Amino acid sequence: MEKISGAGALLVKSRRGGRLPLHATGVGKVLLAHAPKEVQANVLAGPLARFTRHTIVEPGRLVRVLDDVRGTGVAFAYEELTLGSLSVAAPIRDASGAVVAALDVVLHTTGGRPERLAPAVRTAAISISRSLRDQQIRSHP
């Protein structure tokens, strides 16, 4: 929906309204982890494209990563789509609790440890989810 970049930001393969592979991005992993089982099965049936040497292309490994995403509420992508970039993503939920979007922060691999950003990204996604829920409740009393 929106992309905001700071001065000196990493060039990321994305654009508003664009599509990126589900298995190689933080946002994609969040959406895939919460997608219907049929969607997950189709993606896992592959083939899973390799973009860098770090891209997860083994279905079993991706299943474990998606389980972690559901358990922790955060996804990471370590140089999986673009060398030199890290992504930290969290789900955005609607009033019913369904995941309808994801929020991520992308930074240089030299920019720190993404695990330290996870609580902030998760908190921001929860805040957006609450706002979305409140809007939905007000518009459908």
CSV table of C-alpha atoms in Angstrom, one decimal:
chain,number,residue,atom,x,y,z
A,1,MET,CA,0.0,0.0,0.0
A,2,GLU,CA,2.8,2.4,0.9
A,3,LYS,CA,6.5,2.6,0.8
A,4,ILE,CA,8.5,5.1,2.8
A,5,SER,CA,12.3,5.4,2.4
A,6,GLY,CA,14.8,7.4,4.4
A,7,ALA,CA,17.9,9.2,3.2
A,8,GLY,CA,20.5,6.7,2.1
A,9,ALA,CA,17.9,3.9,2.2
A,10,LEU,CA,18.7,0.5,0.6
A,11,LEU,CA,17.3,0.0,-2.9
A,12,VAL,CA,14.7,-2.6,-2.4
A,13,LYS,CA,12.9,-4.6,-5.2
A,14,SER,CA,9.4,-3.3,-4.4
A,15,ARG,CA,6.9,-0.7,-5.5
A,16,ARG,CA,3.5,0.2,-4.3
A,17,GLY,CA,1.0,-2.4,-5.5
A,18,GLY,CA,3.8,-4.6,-6.8
A,19,ARG,CA,4.2,-8.3,-6.3
A,20,LEU,CA,7.1,-10.1,-4.7
A,21,PRO,CA,7.6,-13.8,-4.1
A,22,LEU,CA,5.9,-15.0,-0.9
A,23,HIS,CA,8.8,-17.3,0.2
A,24,ALA,CA,11.6,-14.7,-0.1
A,25,THR,CA,10.3,-11.6,1.8
A,26,GLY,CA,9.3,-10.8,5.3
A,27,VAL,CA,5.9,-9.6,4.3
A,28,GLY,CA,5.4,-12.6,2.0
A,29,LYS,CA,6.2,-15.0,4.8
A,30,VAL,CA,3.7,-13.3,7.1
A,31,LEU,CA,1.0,-13.5,4.4
A,32,LEU,CA,1.9,-17.1,3.5
A,33,ALA,CA,1.9,-18.2,7.1
A,34,HIS,CA,-1.7,-17.0,7.5
A,35,ALA,CA,-2.9,-17.9,4.1
A,36,PRO,CA,-5.4,-20.7,3.5
A,37,LYS,CA,-3.9,-24.2,3.5
A,38,GLU,CA,-4.6,-24.5,-0.3
A,39,VAL,CA,-2.5,-21.4,-1.0
A,40,GLN,CA,0.3,-22.7,1.2
A,41,ALA,CA,0.2,-26.1,-0.5
A,42,ASN,CA,0.4,-24.5,-3.9
A,43,VAL,CA,3.5,-22.4,-3.0
A,44,LEU,CA,5.2,-25.3,-1.2
A,45,ALA,CA,4.6,-27.6,-4.3
A,46,GLY,CA,7.1,-25.3,-5.9
A,47,PRO,CA,9.4,-24.8,-7.4
A,48,LEU,CA,10.6,-22.1,-5.1
A,49,ALA,CA,12.7,-19.7,-7.0
A,50,ARG,CA,16.2,-18.9,-5.7
A,51,PHE,CA,17.1,-15.1,-5.8
A,52,THR,CA,20.2,-15.3,-3.7
A,53,ARG,CA,22.2,-18.0,-2.0
A,54,HIS,CA,20.2,-17.2,1.1
A,55,THR,CA,16.7,-17.8,-0.4
A,56,ILE,CA,14.8,-20.6,1.3
A,57,VAL,CA,14.0,-23.0,-1.5
A,58,GLU,CA,13.5,-26.2,0.6
A,59,PRO,CA,9.7,-26.8,1.3
A,60,GLY,CA,10.4,-28.4,4.6
A,61,ARG,CA,12.5,-25.6,5.8
A,62,LEU,CA,9.9,-23.1,4.7
A,63,VAL,CA,7.2,-24.9,6.6
A,64,ARG,CA,9.3,-24.6,9.8
A,65,VAL,CA,9.8,-20.9,9.1
A,66,LEU,CA,6.1,-20.4,8.6
A,67,ASP,CA,5.3,-22.2,11.9
A,68,ASP,CA,7.8,-19.8,13.6
A,69,VAL,CA,6.0,-16.8,12.0
A,70,ARG,CA,2.7,-17.9,13.4
A,71,GLY,CA,4.2,-18.6,16.8
A,72,THR,CA,6.2,-15.4,17.2
A,73,GLY,CA,4.1,-13.0,15.2
A,74,VAL,CA,7.1,-11.8,13.2
A,75,ALA,CA,8.9,-12.9,10.1
A,76,PHE,CA,12.5,-12.3,9.0
A,77,ALA,CA,14.1,-12.4,5.6
A,78,TYR,CA,17.9,-12.4,5.6
A,79,GLU,CA,19.2,-11.4,2.2
A,80,GLU,CA,16.7,-13.8,0.6
A,81,LEU,CA,15.5,-11.5,-2.2
A,82,THR,CA,18.3,-8.8,-2.3
A,83,LEU,CA,21.8,-9.2,-1.0
A,84,GLY,CA,22.6,-6.7,1.7
A,85,SER,CA,19.0,-6.4,2.9
A,86,LEU,CA,17.2,-7.6,6.0
A,87,SER,CA,13.4,-7.5,6.5
A,88,VAL,CA,11.4,-7.7,9.7
A,89,ALA,CA,7.6,-8.1,9.2
A,90,ALA,CA,4.5,-8.5,11.3
A,91,PRO,CA,0.8,-9.2,10.5
A,92,ILE,CA,-1.9,-6.6,10.3
A,93,ARG,CA,-5.3,-8.1,11.3
A,94,ASP,CA,-8.9,-6.9,10.7
A,95,ALA,CA,-11.7,-6.9,13.2
A,96,SER,CA,-12.3,-10.6,12.9
A,97,GLY,CA,-8.6,-11.3,13.6
A,98,ALA,CA,-7.8,-12.4,10.0
A,99,VAL,CA,-4.5,-11.3,8.6
A,100,VAL,CA,-5.2,-8.8,5.8
A,101,ALA,CA,-1.8,-7.2,5.3
A,102,ALA,CA,1.7,-7.0,6.8
A,103,LEU,CA,4.1,-4.2,7.9
A,104,ASP,CA,7.8,-4.5,7.4
A,105,VAL,CA,11.0,-2.6,7.9
A,106,VAL,CA,13.9,-3.3,5.5
A,107,LEU,CA,17.4,-2.3,6.5
A,108,HIS,CA,21.0,-2.9,5.4
A,109,THR,CA,22.6,-6.0,6.8
A,110,THR,CA,25.1,-3.7,8.4
A,111,GLY,CA,22.3,-1.8,10.1
A,112,GLY,CA,22.0,-3.9,13.2
A,113,ARG,CA,20.3,-7.0,14.4
A,114,PRO,CA,16.8,-7.4,13.1
A,115,GLU,CA,15.7,-9.4,16.1
A,116,ARG,CA,16.0,-6.2,18.1
A,117,LEU,CA,13.5,-4.5,15.8
A,118,ALA,CA,10.9,-7.2,16.1
A,119,PRO,CA,9.1,-5.9,19.1
A,120,ALA,CA,8.8,-2.4,17.5
A,121,VAL,CA,7.5,-3.8,14.2
A,122,ARG,CA,5.1,-6.1,16.0
A,123,THR,CA,3.8,-3.2,18.2
A,124,ALA,CA,3.3,-1.0,15.2
A,125,ALA,CA,1.4,-3.7,13.3
A,126,ILE,CA,-0.8,-4.3,16.4
A,127,SER,CA,-1.5,-0.5,16.6
A,128,ILE,CA,-2.5,-0.5,12.9
A,129,SER,CA,-4.7,-3.6,13.5
A,130,ARG,CA,-6.5,-1.8,16.3
A,131,SER,CA,-7.1,1.3,14.2
A,132,LEU,CA,-8.4,-0.9,11.4
A,133,ARG,CA,-10.7,-2.8,13.8
A,134,ASP,CA,-12.0,0.5,15.3
A,135,GLN,CA,-12.7,1.8,11.8
A,136,GLN,CA,-14.6,-1.3,10.9
A,137,ILE,CA,-16.6,-1.3,14.1
A,138,ARG,CA,-17.5,2.4,13.6
A,139,SER,CA,-18.5,1.9,10.0
A,140,HIS,CA,-20.6,-1.3,10.7
A,141,PRO,CA,-22.4,-0.7,14.0
